[in-house]
Amino acid sequence: MSPTVIAEDGDFLLEVIEWDRGKPWINKEPVIRGTEVFKVSRNVLMDSSQVFTSMLGGGWKEAHQSTITLKDWTILYMKIWLQVLHSVIPTSEVPLEAMWHMAKIADCYRFDVLKLKDWFADWYQRQPISIWYAQYNTRDHNLPTPKWLLYPCYTFDHYQGFMQATKFCAYRYTQHINEVNPTRFYDLHLPSRVIQQLNAAKGRLRTVLHRDLYEPNDKLLRAGCSCKEHTLWGYEKALTVCGAWPLERVAQELSMYGILSNLSRFTYQLPSRACSRCRLDYEKIVEKGKLHTENYFGGLCLDCMDASKADDEDHDYWSHGAPKEHEFVYGCRAKKHSQPTWYFSYMGRKQRKDKLYRSQNMARYGSDSE
Protein backbone atom coordinates (compact mmCIF):
# COMPACT_ATOMS: atom_id res chain seq x y z
CA MET A 1 0.00 0.00 0.00
CA SER A 2 1.51 3.29 -1.08
CA PRO A 3 1.66 5.95 1.65
CA THR A 4 -0.48 9.07 1.76
CA VAL A 5 1.86 11.97 1.04
CA ILE A 6 1.73 14.75 3.59
CA ALA A 7 5.20 16.12 2.80
CA GLU A 8 6.54 15.76 -0.75
CA ASP A 9 10.09 15.80 0.59
CA GLY A 10 9.16 13.55 3.48
CA ASP A 11 11.80 11.22 4.87
CA PHE A 12 9.74 9.29 7.35
CA LEU A 13 6.68 7.01 7.42
CA LEU A 14 4.04 7.16 10.12
CA GLU A 15 1.59 4.25 10.30
CA VAL A 16 -1.71 4.91 12.07
CA ILE A 17 -3.88 2.00 13.16
CA GLU A 18 -7.49 2.73 14.07
CA TRP A 19 -9.26 0.32 16.39
CA ASP A 20 -12.95 -0.42 16.22
CA ARG A 21 -14.01 0.32 19.78
CA GLY A 22 -17.57 -0.71 19.04
CA LYS A 23 -16.60 -4.36 18.75
CA PRO A 24 -15.27 -6.73 21.44
CA TRP A 25 -11.67 -7.82 21.33
CA ILE A 26 -10.84 -11.18 19.75
CA ASN A 27 -8.17 -13.31 21.45
CA LYS A 28 -7.20 -10.29 23.56
CA GLU A 29 -6.60 -8.28 20.41
CA PRO A 30 -8.63 -5.26 19.28
CA VAL A 31 -10.54 -5.31 16.03
CA ILE A 32 -8.80 -3.06 13.52
CA ARG A 33 -11.07 -0.68 11.62
CA GLY A 34 -8.40 0.64 9.30
CA THR A 35 -4.73 1.38 8.70
CA GLU A 36 -3.04 4.18 6.80
CA VAL A 37 0.59 5.14 6.27
CA PHE A 38 1.64 8.78 5.94
CA LYS A 39 4.80 10.17 4.38
CA VAL A 40 5.95 12.99 6.65
CA SER A 41 8.99 15.01 7.62
CA ARG A 42 10.95 13.75 10.60
CA ASN A 43 12.16 17.27 11.39
CA VAL A 44 8.64 18.72 11.33
CA LEU A 45 7.47 16.10 13.81
CA MET A 46 10.42 16.74 16.09
CA ASP A 47 10.02 20.52 15.88
CA SER A 48 6.33 20.23 16.74
CA SER A 49 6.47 17.78 19.61
CA GLN A 50 8.69 17.11 22.59
CA VAL A 51 7.40 13.54 22.52
CA PHE A 52 8.57 13.00 18.94
CA THR A 53 11.83 14.79 19.73
CA SER A 54 12.55 12.27 22.46
CA MET A 55 11.30 9.37 20.38
CA LEU A 56 13.10 10.14 17.13
CA GLY A 57 16.14 12.04 18.35
CA GLY A 58 16.99 10.26 21.56
CA GLY A 59 18.08 6.80 22.56
CA TRP A 60 14.83 5.05 21.77
CA LYS A 61 14.69 2.36 19.12
CA GLU A 62 12.36 4.55 17.01
CA ALA A 63 15.28 6.92 16.41
CA HIS A 64 16.84 4.31 14.12
CA GLN A 65 13.66 3.34 12.29
CA SER A 66 12.21 4.73 9.07
CA THR A 67 8.65 3.85 10.12
CA ILE A 68 6.81 3.97 13.43
CA THR A 69 3.28 2.89 14.29
CA LEU A 70 0.70 4.79 16.30
CA LYS A 71 -2.23 2.74 17.57
CA ASP A 72 -5.82 3.49 18.61
CA TRP A 73 -6.20 6.85 16.90
CA THR A 74 -8.85 7.87 14.41
CA ILE A 75 -7.00 8.00 11.11
CA LEU A 76 -8.77 11.11 9.82
CA TYR A 77 -8.05 13.12 12.96
CA MET A 78 -4.38 12.17 12.99
CA LYS A 79 -4.20 13.05 9.31
CA ILE A 80 -5.60 16.52 10.03
CA TRP A 81 -2.95 17.09 12.67
CA LEU A 82 -0.18 15.96 10.34
CA GLN A 83 -1.47 18.26 7.60
CA VAL A 84 -1.60 21.24 9.94
CA LEU A 85 1.91 20.60 11.21
CA HIS A 86 3.16 20.41 7.61
CA SER A 87 1.26 23.57 6.57
CA VAL A 88 -1.16 21.64 4.38
CA ILE A 89 -4.80 22.77 4.36
CA PRO A 90 -6.85 19.95 5.95
CA THR A 91 -10.51 19.09 5.66
CA SER A 92 -12.93 20.64 8.13
CA GLU A 93 -15.67 18.10 7.40
CA VAL A 94 -15.65 16.45 10.81
CA PRO A 95 -18.29 16.13 13.55
CA LEU A 96 -18.26 18.10 16.78
CA GLU A 97 -17.02 15.06 18.71
CA ALA A 98 -13.80 15.26 16.69
CA MET A 99 -12.66 18.24 18.74
CA TRP A 100 -12.02 16.13 21.83
CA HIS A 101 -10.09 13.63 19.68
CA MET A 102 -7.99 16.45 18.23
CA ALA A 103 -7.34 17.81 21.70
CA LYS A 104 -6.40 14.37 23.00
CA ILE A 105 -3.87 13.88 20.23
CA ALA A 106 -2.35 17.24 21.15
CA ASP A 107 -2.27 16.21 24.80
CA CYS A 108 -0.64 12.85 24.08
CA TYR A 109 2.07 14.11 21.73
CA ARG A 110 2.43 17.62 23.20
CA PHE A 111 1.42 19.40 20.03
CA ASP A 112 0.59 23.09 20.39
CA VAL A 113 -3.21 22.91 20.41
CA LEU A 114 -3.48 26.51 19.22
CA LYS A 115 -2.04 25.45 15.86
CA LEU A 116 -5.62 24.34 15.20
CA LYS A 117 -7.08 27.73 16.09
CA ASP A 118 -7.68 28.88 12.50
CA TRP A 119 -8.81 25.42 11.44
CA PHE A 120 -11.36 25.36 14.26
CA ALA A 121 -12.62 28.85 13.39
CA ASP A 122 -13.20 27.71 9.81
CA TRP A 123 -14.94 24.56 11.04
CA TYR A 124 -17.12 26.54 13.46
CA GLN A 125 -18.29 28.87 10.71
CA ARG A 126 -19.55 25.91 8.68
CA GLN A 127 -21.62 24.34 11.45
CA PRO A 128 -25.40 24.58 12.05
CA ILE A 129 -24.83 26.54 15.26
CA SER A 130 -28.37 27.95 15.31
CA ILE A 131 -29.80 24.41 15.23
CA TRP A 132 -27.61 23.32 18.12
CA TYR A 133 -28.80 26.29 20.14
CA ALA A 134 -32.44 25.64 19.27
CA GLN A 135 -32.25 22.11 20.71
CA TYR A 136 -30.61 23.23 23.97
CA ASN A 137 -33.25 21.55 26.12
CA THR A 138 -33.29 18.22 24.30
CA ARG A 139 -33.13 15.02 26.31
CA ASP A 140 -31.39 13.21 23.48
CA HIS A 141 -27.79 13.06 24.66
CA ASN A 142 -26.59 12.48 21.09
CA LEU A 143 -27.76 15.89 19.87
CA PRO A 144 -25.27 18.76 20.23
CA THR A 145 -26.26 21.70 22.42
CA PRO A 146 -24.43 24.87 23.54
CA LYS A 147 -22.96 22.88 26.44
CA TRP A 148 -21.06 20.82 23.87
CA LEU A 149 -19.37 23.97 22.58
CA LEU A 150 -17.87 25.13 25.88
CA TYR A 151 -14.74 22.97 25.88
CA PRO A 152 -13.91 23.16 22.15
CA CYS A 153 -14.33 26.95 21.99
CA TYR A 154 -12.23 27.34 25.14
CA THR A 155 -9.51 24.94 24.01
CA PHE A 156 -9.14 26.30 20.48
CA ASP A 157 -9.43 29.93 21.63
CA HIS A 158 -12.62 30.84 19.77
CA TYR A 159 -13.63 33.86 21.83
CA GLN A 160 -16.87 34.64 19.97
CA GLY A 161 -18.16 31.10 20.29
CA PHE A 162 -17.15 30.89 23.95
CA MET A 163 -18.83 34.18 24.88
CA GLN A 164 -21.99 33.21 23.02
CA ALA A 165 -22.17 29.76 24.60
CA THR A 166 -21.48 30.95 28.16
CA LYS A 167 -24.02 33.77 27.90
CA PHE A 168 -26.64 31.43 26.49
CA CYS A 169 -26.08 28.89 29.25
CA ALA A 170 -26.34 31.53 31.98
CA TYR A 171 -29.69 32.79 30.71
CA ARG A 172 -31.31 29.62 29.37
CA TYR A 173 -30.56 26.87 31.87
CA THR A 174 -32.42 26.46 35.15
CA GLN A 175 -30.22 23.93 36.91
CA HIS A 176 -26.50 23.94 37.60
CA ILE A 177 -24.54 24.50 34.37
CA ASN A 178 -22.08 21.83 33.38
CA GLU A 179 -20.30 20.99 30.16
CA VAL A 180 -20.86 17.96 27.95
CA ASN A 181 -18.10 15.66 26.73
CA PRO A 182 -19.47 13.13 24.20
CA THR A 183 -16.25 11.10 24.03
CA ARG A 184 -14.37 8.66 26.22
CA PHE A 185 -11.70 11.26 27.02
CA TYR A 186 -13.12 12.32 30.37
CA ASP A 187 -9.84 13.90 31.42
CA LEU A 188 -10.51 16.67 28.90
CA HIS A 189 -12.71 19.30 30.49
CA LEU A 190 -12.81 22.93 31.52
CA PRO A 191 -11.04 23.98 34.71
CA SER A 192 -13.51 23.86 37.59
CA ARG A 193 -12.96 27.59 38.14
CA VAL A 194 -14.57 28.35 34.77
CA ILE A 195 -17.74 26.39 35.56
CA GLN A 196 -17.79 27.97 39.02
CA GLN A 197 -17.68 31.49 37.59
CA LEU A 198 -20.28 30.70 34.94
CA ASN A 199 -22.71 29.47 37.59
CA ALA A 200 -21.90 32.48 39.75
CA ALA A 201 -22.85 34.75 36.85
CA LYS A 202 -26.08 32.81 36.41
CA GLY A 203 -26.94 33.27 40.08
CA ARG A 204 -26.08 36.94 39.96
CA LEU A 205 -28.73 37.52 37.29
CA ARG A 206 -31.42 36.60 39.80
CA THR A 207 -29.97 38.95 42.40
CA VAL A 208 -29.86 41.83 39.92
CA LEU A 209 -33.45 41.30 38.80
CA HIS A 210 -34.70 40.89 42.37
CA ARG A 211 -33.04 44.15 43.41
CA ASP A 212 -34.66 46.06 40.55
CA LEU A 213 -38.12 44.56 41.04
CA TYR A 214 -37.94 45.17 44.79
CA GLU A 215 -37.44 48.91 44.38
CA PRO A 216 -41.18 49.73 44.78
CA ASN A 217 -41.43 47.41 47.79
CA ASP A 218 -38.70 49.32 49.58
CA LYS A 219 -40.43 52.65 49.01
CA LEU A 220 -43.90 51.40 49.93
CA LEU A 221 -42.70 49.72 53.12
CA ARG A 222 -41.30 53.06 54.23
CA ALA A 223 -44.43 54.98 53.33
CA GLY A 224 -46.80 56.28 56.00
CA CYS A 225 -49.97 56.49 53.92
CA SER A 226 -53.06 54.31 54.39
CA CYS A 227 -53.03 53.03 50.79
CA LYS A 228 -49.56 51.51 50.81
CA GLU A 229 -50.77 48.03 51.77
CA HIS A 230 -53.21 47.78 48.86
CA THR A 231 -50.67 49.23 46.46
CA LEU A 232 -47.91 46.86 47.54
CA TRP A 233 -50.25 43.86 47.46
CA GLY A 234 -51.44 44.84 43.97
CA TYR A 235 -47.86 45.19 42.69
CA GLU A 236 -46.74 41.81 43.98
CA LYS A 237 -49.98 40.25 42.79
CA ALA A 238 -49.34 41.60 39.28
CA LEU A 239 -45.81 40.14 39.34
CA THR A 240 -47.23 36.80 40.48
CA VAL A 241 -49.92 36.78 37.79
CA CYS A 242 -47.36 37.27 35.01
CA GLY A 243 -45.31 34.37 36.39
CA ALA A 244 -42.27 36.20 37.76
CA TRP A 245 -42.90 36.31 41.52
CA PRO A 246 -41.87 35.24 44.09
CA LEU A 247 -38.58 35.15 42.30
CA GLU A 248 -36.93 32.58 44.57
CA ARG A 249 -39.61 30.01 43.80
CA VAL A 250 -40.08 30.85 40.14
CA ALA A 251 -36.32 30.59 39.51
CA GLN A 252 -36.42 26.94 40.59
CA GLU A 253 -38.66 26.14 37.64
CA LEU A 254 -37.77 28.70 34.99
CA SER A 255 -34.56 29.92 33.44
CA MET A 256 -33.77 33.62 33.56
CA TYR A 257 -34.85 33.83 29.93
CA GLY A 258 -38.23 32.35 30.89
CA ILE A 259 -38.67 34.77 33.78
CA LEU A 260 -37.80 37.78 31.63
CA SER A 261 -40.22 36.56 28.97
CA ASN A 262 -42.96 36.41 31.59
CA LEU A 263 -42.19 39.96 32.70
CA SER A 264 -43.04 41.13 29.18
CA ARG A 265 -46.67 40.45 30.14
CA PHE A 266 -46.55 42.53 33.31
CA THR A 267 -49.35 45.07 33.76
CA TYR A 268 -50.58 46.80 36.88
CA GLN A 269 -53.55 49.09 37.45
CA LEU A 270 -53.10 51.23 40.56
CA PRO A 271 -55.86 51.37 43.19
CA SER A 272 -58.09 54.39 42.52
CA ARG A 273 -57.38 55.90 45.91
CA ALA A 274 -53.58 55.55 45.70
CA CYS A 275 -51.78 58.65 46.91
CA SER A 276 -49.06 60.48 44.99
CA ARG A 277 -46.29 58.65 46.87
CA CYS A 278 -47.74 55.30 45.81
CA ARG A 279 -48.25 56.39 42.21
CA LEU A 280 -44.99 55.09 40.80
CA ASP A 281 -44.58 54.06 37.18
CA TYR A 282 -44.55 50.34 37.99
CA GLU A 283 -44.54 49.14 34.40
CA LYS A 284 -41.54 51.34 33.64
CA ILE A 285 -39.73 50.07 36.74
CA VAL A 286 -40.33 46.45 35.70
CA GLU A 287 -39.28 47.13 32.10
CA LYS A 288 -36.11 48.85 33.30
CA GLY A 289 -35.25 45.89 35.53
CA LYS A 290 -35.98 43.48 32.69
CA LEU A 291 -33.68 45.32 30.26
CA HIS A 292 -30.99 45.70 32.91
CA THR A 293 -30.96 41.96 33.55
CA GLU A 294 -31.10 41.08 29.84
CA ASN A 295 -27.96 43.13 29.14
CA TYR A 296 -26.13 42.43 32.38
CA PHE A 297 -23.91 39.51 31.39
CA GLY A 298 -22.30 39.11 27.98
CA GLY A 299 -20.64 35.75 28.55
CA LEU A 300 -17.13 34.87 29.72
CA CYS A 301 -14.24 36.61 27.93
CA LEU A 302 -11.24 34.40 27.14
CA ASP A 303 -8.88 37.39 27.03
CA CYS A 304 -9.99 38.63 30.46
CA MET A 305 -9.63 35.10 31.78
CA ASP A 306 -6.03 34.95 30.59
CA ALA A 307 -5.22 38.48 31.77
CA SER A 308 -6.41 37.71 35.30
CA LYS A 309 -4.02 34.81 35.86
CA ALA A 310 -1.45 36.57 38.01
CA ASP A 311 2.24 35.66 37.98
CA ASP A 312 2.56 36.33 41.70
CA GLU A 313 0.37 33.84 43.58
CA ASP A 314 0.86 35.61 46.93
CA HIS A 315 -0.23 38.96 45.52
CA ASP A 316 -3.09 37.22 43.79
CA TYR A 317 -4.18 35.68 47.10
CA TRP A 318 -4.43 39.01 48.89
CA SER A 319 -6.04 40.85 45.97
CA HIS A 320 -8.50 38.06 45.16
CA GLY A 321 -11.99 39.39 44.61
CA ALA A 322 -10.77 42.89 43.78
CA PRO A 323 -9.94 42.88 40.06
CA LYS A 324 -9.24 46.24 38.45
CA GLU A 325 -11.21 47.11 35.35
CA HIS A 326 -8.20 48.34 33.40
CA GLU A 327 -6.60 44.89 33.75
CA PHE A 328 -9.32 43.33 31.64
CA VAL A 329 -11.17 45.64 29.31
CA TYR A 330 -8.38 47.01 27.14
CA GLY A 331 -6.93 44.76 24.48
CA CYS A 332 -9.77 42.23 24.44
CA ARG A 333 -10.79 40.86 21.06
CA ALA A 334 -14.36 41.49 22.18
CA LYS A 335 -13.91 45.24 21.85
CA LYS A 336 -16.55 46.27 24.35
CA HIS A 337 -18.24 44.24 26.99
CA SER A 338 -19.94 44.92 30.30
CA GLN A 339 -18.30 45.25 33.70
CA PRO A 340 -19.95 42.00 34.92
CA THR A 341 -18.43 40.16 31.97
CA TRP A 342 -14.87 40.98 33.00
CA TYR A 343 -15.71 40.55 36.67
CA PHE A 344 -16.95 36.98 36.22
CA SER A 345 -14.12 36.30 33.77
CA TYR A 346 -11.71 36.90 36.64
CA MET A 347 -10.00 33.57 37.13
CA GLY A 348 -7.98 34.57 40.16
CA ARG A 349 -5.19 32.16 40.94
CA LYS A 350 -3.12 31.25 37.90
CA GLN A 351 -4.12 27.85 36.58
CA ARG A 352 -3.62 25.93 33.39
CA LYS A 353 -6.43 25.98 30.90
CA ASP A 354 -5.88 22.25 31.19
CA LYS A 355 -3.03 19.88 30.54
CA LEU A 356 -2.92 20.93 26.89
CA TYR A 357 -1.44 24.31 27.84
CA ARG A 358 1.53 23.24 29.91
CA SER A 359 4.00 24.08 27.17
CA GLN A 360 2.36 27.47 26.47
CA ASN A 361 2.50 28.40 30.16
CA MET A 362 6.16 27.47 30.35
CA ALA A 363 6.87 30.08 27.69
CA ARG A 364 4.42 32.64 29.09
CA TYR A 365 4.95 32.31 32.84
CA GLY A 366 8.21 30.41 33.10
CA SER A 367 6.49 27.65 35.07
CA ASP A 368 3.77 25.11 34.60
CA SER A 369 2.78 25.03 38.26
CA GLU A 370 -0.63 26.17 39.43
Tab-separated table of C-alpha atoms in Angstrom, residues 166-312:
chain	number	residue	atom	x	y	z
A	166	THR	CA	-21.477	30.946	28.157
A	167	LYS	CA	-24.017	33.769	27.902
A	168	PHE	CA	-26.638	31.434	26.489
A	169	CYS	CA	-26.080	28.886	29.254
A	170	ALA	CA	-26.338	31.527	31.984
A	171	TYR	CA	-29.691	32.788	30.708
A	172	ARG	CA	-31.309	29.621	29.365
A	173	TYR	CA	-30.562	26.870	31.872
A	174	THR	CA	-32.418	26.460	35.149
A	175	GLN	CA	-30.223	23.927	36.915
A	176	HIS	CA	-26.495	23.936	37.597
A	177	ILE	CA	-24.543	24.505	34.375
A	178	ASN	CA	-22.079	21.832	33.379
A	179	GLU	CA	-20.301	20.988	30.163
A	180	VAL	CA	-20.858	17.958	27.947
A	181	ASN	CA	-18.104	15.658	26.734
A	182	PRO	CA	-19.470	13.130	24.198
A	183	THR	CA	-16.246	11.104	24.030
A	184	ARG	CA	-14.370	8.659	26.221
A	185	PHE	CA	-11.699	11.262	27.021
A	186	TYR	CA	-13.122	12.324	30.370
A	187	ASP	CA	-9.838	13.905	31.421
A	188	LEU	CA	-10.505	16.667	28.898
A	189	HIS	CA	-12.705	19.304	30.491
A	190	LEU	CA	-12.814	22.928	31.524
A	191	PRO	CA	-11.035	23.977	34.714
A	192	SER	CA	-13.506	23.860	37.589
A	193	ARG	CA	-12.964	27.585	38.143
A	194	VAL	CA	-14.573	28.353	34.775
A	195	ILE	CA	-17.740	26.391	35.562
A	196	GLN	CA	-17.792	27.972	39.023
A	197	GLN	CA	-17.681	31.486	37.589
A	198	LEU	CA	-20.284	30.702	34.944
A	199	ASN	CA	-22.714	29.473	37.589
A	200	ALA	CA	-21.897	32.482	39.751
A	201	ALA	CA	-22.850	34.749	36.853
A	202	LYS	CA	-26.082	32.805	36.408
A	203	GLY	CA	-26.937	33.266	40.075
A	204	ARG	CA	-26.076	36.944	39.961
A	205	LEU	CA	-28.732	37.519	37.291
A	206	ARG	CA	-31.419	36.597	39.796
A	207	THR	CA	-29.965	38.949	42.396
A	208	VAL	CA	-29.865	41.831	39.917
A	209	LEU	CA	-33.450	41.297	38.802
A	210	HIS	CA	-34.702	40.895	42.367
A	211	ARG	CA	-33.041	44.153	43.405
A	212	ASP	CA	-34.660	46.060	40.550
A	213	LEU	CA	-38.118	44.562	41.035
A	214	TYR	CA	-37.943	45.167	44.793
A	215	GLU	CA	-37.437	48.914	44.382
A	216	PRO	CA	-41.181	49.734	44.778
A	217	ASN	CA	-41.433	47.407	47.792
A	218	ASP	CA	-38.701	49.319	49.578
A	219	LYS	CA	-40.433	52.645	49.012
A	220	LEU	CA	-43.899	51.400	49.929
A	221	LEU	CA	-42.696	49.721	53.125
A	222	ARG	CA	-41.302	53.058	54.230
A	223	ALA	CA	-44.433	54.981	53.330
A	224	GLY	CA	-46.796	56.281	55.998
A	225	CYS	CA	-49.974	56.489	53.922
A	226	SER	CA	-53.058	54.313	54.389
A	227	CYS	CA	-53.032	53.027	50.786
A	228	LYS	CA	-49.562	51.514	50.814
A	229	GLU	CA	-50.766	48.026	51.771
A	230	HIS	CA	-53.214	47.780	48.863
A	231	THR	CA	-50.669	49.231	46.463
A	232	LEU	CA	-47.906	46.856	47.544
A	233	TRP	CA	-50.249	43.858	47.458
A	234	GLY	CA	-51.437	44.837	43.974
A	235	TYR	CA	-47.860	45.193	42.687
A	236	GLU	CA	-46.743	41.812	43.984
A	237	LYS	CA	-49.985	40.246	42.788
A	238	ALA	CA	-49.335	41.598	39.277
A	239	LEU	CA	-45.811	40.143	39.339
A	240	THR	CA	-47.228	36.803	40.478
A	241	VAL	CA	-49.917	36.777	37.788
A	242	CYS	CA	-47.360	37.271	35.011
A	243	GLY	CA	-45.305	34.374	36.386
A	244	ALA	CA	-42.267	36.201	37.758
A	245	TRP	CA	-42.903	36.308	41.524
A	246	PRO	CA	-41.875	35.238	44.094
A	247	LEU	CA	-38.584	35.151	42.296
A	248	GLU	CA	-36.931	32.577	44.574
A	249	ARG	CA	-39.614	30.010	43.803
A	250	VAL	CA	-40.078	30.852	40.139
A	251	ALA	CA	-36.321	30.588	39.513
A	252	GLN	CA	-36.416	26.941	40.586
A	253	GLU	CA	-38.658	26.143	37.640
A	254	LEU	CA	-37.771	28.704	34.988
A	255	SER	CA	-34.556	29.917	33.438
A	256	MET	CA	-33.774	33.619	33.562
A	257	TYR	CA	-34.852	33.828	29.934
A	258	GLY	CA	-38.231	32.351	30.886
A	259	ILE	CA	-38.667	34.770	33.780
A	260	LEU	CA	-37.799	37.781	31.628
A	261	SER	CA	-40.224	36.565	28.968
A	262	ASN	CA	-42.961	36.411	31.590
A	263	LEU	CA	-42.189	39.955	32.700
A	264	SER	CA	-43.037	41.131	29.179
A	265	ARG	CA	-46.667	40.451	30.139
A	266	PHE	CA	-46.553	42.533	33.312
A	267	THR	CA	-49.348	45.073	33.755
A	268	TYR	CA	-50.585	46.804	36.884
A	269	GLN	CA	-53.551	49.088	37.451
A	270	LEU	CA	-53.103	51.229	40.557
A	271	PRO	CA	-55.859	51.372	43.190
A	272	SER	CA	-58.093	54.391	42.518
A	273	ARG	CA	-57.379	55.902	45.915
A	274	ALA	CA	-53.583	55.551	45.696
A	275	CYS	CA	-51.782	58.651	46.910
A	276	SER	CA	-49.065	60.485	44.994
A	277	ARG	CA	-46.288	58.647	46.875
A	278	CYS	CA	-47.737	55.303	45.811
A	279	ARG	CA	-48.252	56.387	42.215
A	280	LEU	CA	-44.988	55.086	40.799
A	281	ASP	CA	-44.576	54.055	37.176
A	282	TYR	CA	-44.554	50.336	37.994
A	283	GLU	CA	-44.539	49.144	34.402
A	284	LYS	CA	-41.537	51.344	33.640
A	285	ILE	CA	-39.732	50.068	36.737
A	286	VAL	CA	-40.331	46.455	35.705
A	287	GLU	CA	-39.282	47.131	32.104
A	288	LYS	CA	-36.107	48.850	33.301
A	289	GLY	CA	-35.252	45.886	35.527
A	290	LYS	CA	-35.978	43.478	32.688
A	291	LEU	CA	-33.678	45.319	30.265
A	292	HIS	CA	-30.986	45.703	32.913
A	293	THR	CA	-30.955	41.961	33.547
A	294	GLU	CA	-31.104	41.082	29.839
A	295	ASN	CA	-27.962	43.131	29.143
A	296	TYR	CA	-26.129	42.434	32.384
A	297	PHE	CA	-23.911	39.509	31.394
A	298	GLY	CA	-22.303	39.107	27.981
A	299	GLY	CA	-20.641	35.753	28.552
A	300	LEU	CA	-17.126	34.875	29.717
A	301	CYS	CA	-14.238	36.607	27.932
A	302	LEU	CA	-11.237	34.404	27.138
A	303	ASP	CA	-8.881	37.393	27.030
A	304	CYS	CA	-9.990	38.627	30.464
A	305	MET	CA	-9.633	35.097	31.779
A	306	ASP	CA	-6.027	34.946	30.591
A	307	ALA	CA	-5.221	38.475	31.774
A	308	SER	CA	-6.409	37.709	35.302
A	309	LYS	CA	-4.017	34.806	35.861
A	310	ALA	CA	-1.453	36.566	38.012
A	311	ASP	CA	2.240	35.655	37.977
A	312	ASP	CA	2.563	36.326	41.702
